[in-house]
Structures are given as structure tokens and as C-alpha cells.
C-alpha atoms as one frame of an Amber mdcrd trajectory, in Angstrom:
protein
  -5.059 -42.526 -21.719  -5.721 -45.364 -24.133  -3.295 -48.254 -24.270  -3.664
 -51.420 -26.362  -4.807 -54.727 -24.914  -4.711 -58.315 -26.093  -6.797 -58.610
 -29.278  -6.350 -54.966 -30.305  -4.625 -54.173 -33.590  -1.784 -51.693 -33.348
   0.127 -49.839 -36.022   3.827 -49.441 -35.289   7.027 -48.162 -36.776  10.230
 -49.896 -35.767  13.976 -49.870 -36.231  15.704 -53.241 -35.752  19.324 -53.168
 -34.575  21.964 -55.795 -33.900  23.584 -55.846 -30.476  26.381 -53.618 -31.806
  23.831 -50.946 -32.829  23.961 -51.613 -36.590  20.523 -51.023 -38.152  19.403
 -54.142 -40.040  15.723 -53.405 -40.644  13.007 -50.806 -40.281   9.588 -49.752
 -41.510  10.930 -46.733 -43.401  10.379 -48.222 -46.881   7.566 -50.726 -46.273
   5.616 -48.358 -44.060   4.102 -48.898 -40.617   3.200 -52.462 -39.665  -0.120
 -53.662 -38.244  -0.005 -56.272 -35.506  -2.862 -57.889 -33.627  -1.701 -58.330
 -30.051  -1.930 -61.905 -28.826  -1.835 -63.390 -32.332   1.833 -64.412 -32.203
   2.787 -62.235 -35.195   5.796 -60.778 -33.385   8.071 -61.549 -30.466   6.218
 -61.773 -27.113   8.568 -59.167 -25.601   7.384 -56.632 -28.188   3.714 -57.454
 -27.593   4.307 -56.992 -23.871   6.008 -53.614 -24.423   3.233 -52.395 -26.745
   0.518 -53.314 -24.237   1.463 -50.432 -21.938   2.189 -47.791 -24.570   0.163
 -44.767 -25.658  -0.163 -43.570 -29.263   2.914 -41.519 -30.152   5.102 -43.024
 -27.443   8.415 -44.739 -28.093  10.157 -47.649 -26.405  13.259 -49.767 -26.969
  13.011 -53.516 -26.442  16.212 -55.573 -26.178  15.803 -59.268 -26.976  18.606
 -61.770 -26.312  19.527 -64.084 -29.188  17.978 -67.191 -27.610  14.604 -65.397
 -27.403  14.944 -63.665 -30.809  16.116 -65.653 -33.846  17.712 -68.453 -31.839
  21.285 -69.643 -31.587  23.469 -70.029 -34.649  23.648 -73.712 -35.586  26.685
 -74.751 -37.615  24.934 -77.934 -38.778  22.670 -75.680 -40.873  25.643 -74.584
 -42.988  25.682 -77.101 -45.833  27.380 -77.836 -49.129  25.062 -78.370 -52.092
  26.327 -79.927 -55.318  25.894 -77.419 -58.168  24.053 -80.037 -60.256  21.305
 -80.066 -57.595  20.553 -76.378 -58.211  18.717 -74.836 -61.162  20.975 -73.138
 -63.722  18.937 -69.933 -63.661  19.142 -67.758 -61.807  22.822 -68.492 -61.279
  23.601 -68.755 -57.545  25.333 -65.695 -56.085  26.625 -65.009 -52.544  23.899
 -63.350 -50.469  21.075 -64.807 -52.571  18.217 -66.467 -50.704  16.632 -69.649
 -52.016  13.793 -71.816 -50.829  14.390 -75.450 -49.920  12.624 -78.157 -47.981
  13.850 -79.340 -44.583  14.030 -83.057 -43.808  10.661 -82.833 -42.038   9.090
 -81.277 -45.154   8.829 -77.760 -43.758   9.988 -74.815 -45.898  13.508 -73.563
 -45.270  15.247 -70.451 -46.542  18.908 -70.934 -47.384  21.317 -68.028 -47.853
  24.182 -68.644 -50.270  27.564 -67.980 -48.684  30.012 -69.149 -51.347  29.744
 -70.359 -54.934  32.321 -72.830 -56.216  32.533 -74.694 -59.512  31.248 -77.939
 -58.004  29.660 -76.913 -54.697  27.585 -74.060 -53.285  27.870 -73.385 -49.530
  24.528 -72.323 -48.070  23.351 -71.333 -44.602  19.951 -72.320 -43.207  20.291
 -70.069 -40.162  18.273 -66.872 -39.991  20.669 -63.992 -40.814  20.272 -62.731
 -37.215  20.677 -66.141 -35.530  23.017 -65.871 -32.564  22.551 -62.093 -32.370
  21.025 -60.044 -29.589  18.646 -57.508 -31.161  16.896 -54.299 -30.154  13.628
 -52.997 -31.558  13.049 -49.250 -31.258   9.239 -49.008 -31.388   6.860 -46.130
 -32.019   3.151 -46.779 -31.479   1.202 -45.007 -34.268  -2.395 -46.188 -33.813
  -4.655 -48.512 -31.844  -7.761 -50.216 -33.221  -9.541 -51.727 -30.276 -11.003
 -55.201 -30.700 -14.747 -55.344 -31.145
């Protein structure tokens, strides 16, 4: 029985669900994902779950919102004057745009509403404040050299 250890690269399929069971992401279209355990590429709870799995096995990992995408922060919902945005592409609800946080780090904003003078945008991750579950399937293990 071979199980992955820290430093090994694993190939996984996953289905990501909100707390209510709604599927919000998966590897169906992008294909299986490779993760090097211990590299911080994914939530620690998932790395921990993968460490004891065998190829072909499945496991569900529930992650509370504070350990997943963090709490929803209302101060990250902002109004942006239309003149501060480029004309093209025209802002549309649901559109993501890149901005710069006050500390200079990159920030993704999701447009909520578009008015004539102001665009309301949200800097929260779309799953902020949500408990999530990852249904994992371990496909392959490449042991570290």
C-alpha cells in the first residue's frame, strides 16, 4: 500500500461544493490537478487528507469558512466611479477585474452592480463566508526523489 508523503506530487480530481451541497467547481473540464504536498498549493486540510490515501481512493473534506476562503468582509464591497474604469470592456455584473489593494498587492474585484455613475464591486472571494467540501479522488502519486 503506497500512500503519499510530504514532498510527493499527487494527481487528484475534485468536486468543490458549498455548504448547501451546490457544486461550484471541479476538475471535469480542466482535468486532474497536480499538487506537491507540503508546498502550500492547497488547503492544509486537503494535504492532510491526501497523505493517508491510496491511488483510486476517495475522501470528502469539509472545511469551515474561516479555514477556507475566510469570512465575508463588508468593507471590501466598494463603489467605484465609472470614470475610474476603462471604457472597454464595458463593466457587467459578474465580471472580474484586477485592481491594486492599498498595500500594493493584487486584488480581484467582482462587479455586483453597474450604474450610470458608479460601479459596485466586491473584493471578497466568491466563497468568502462559506463552508466548503472537497470530494477528492487520488489518481496518481509521484514520490519525491
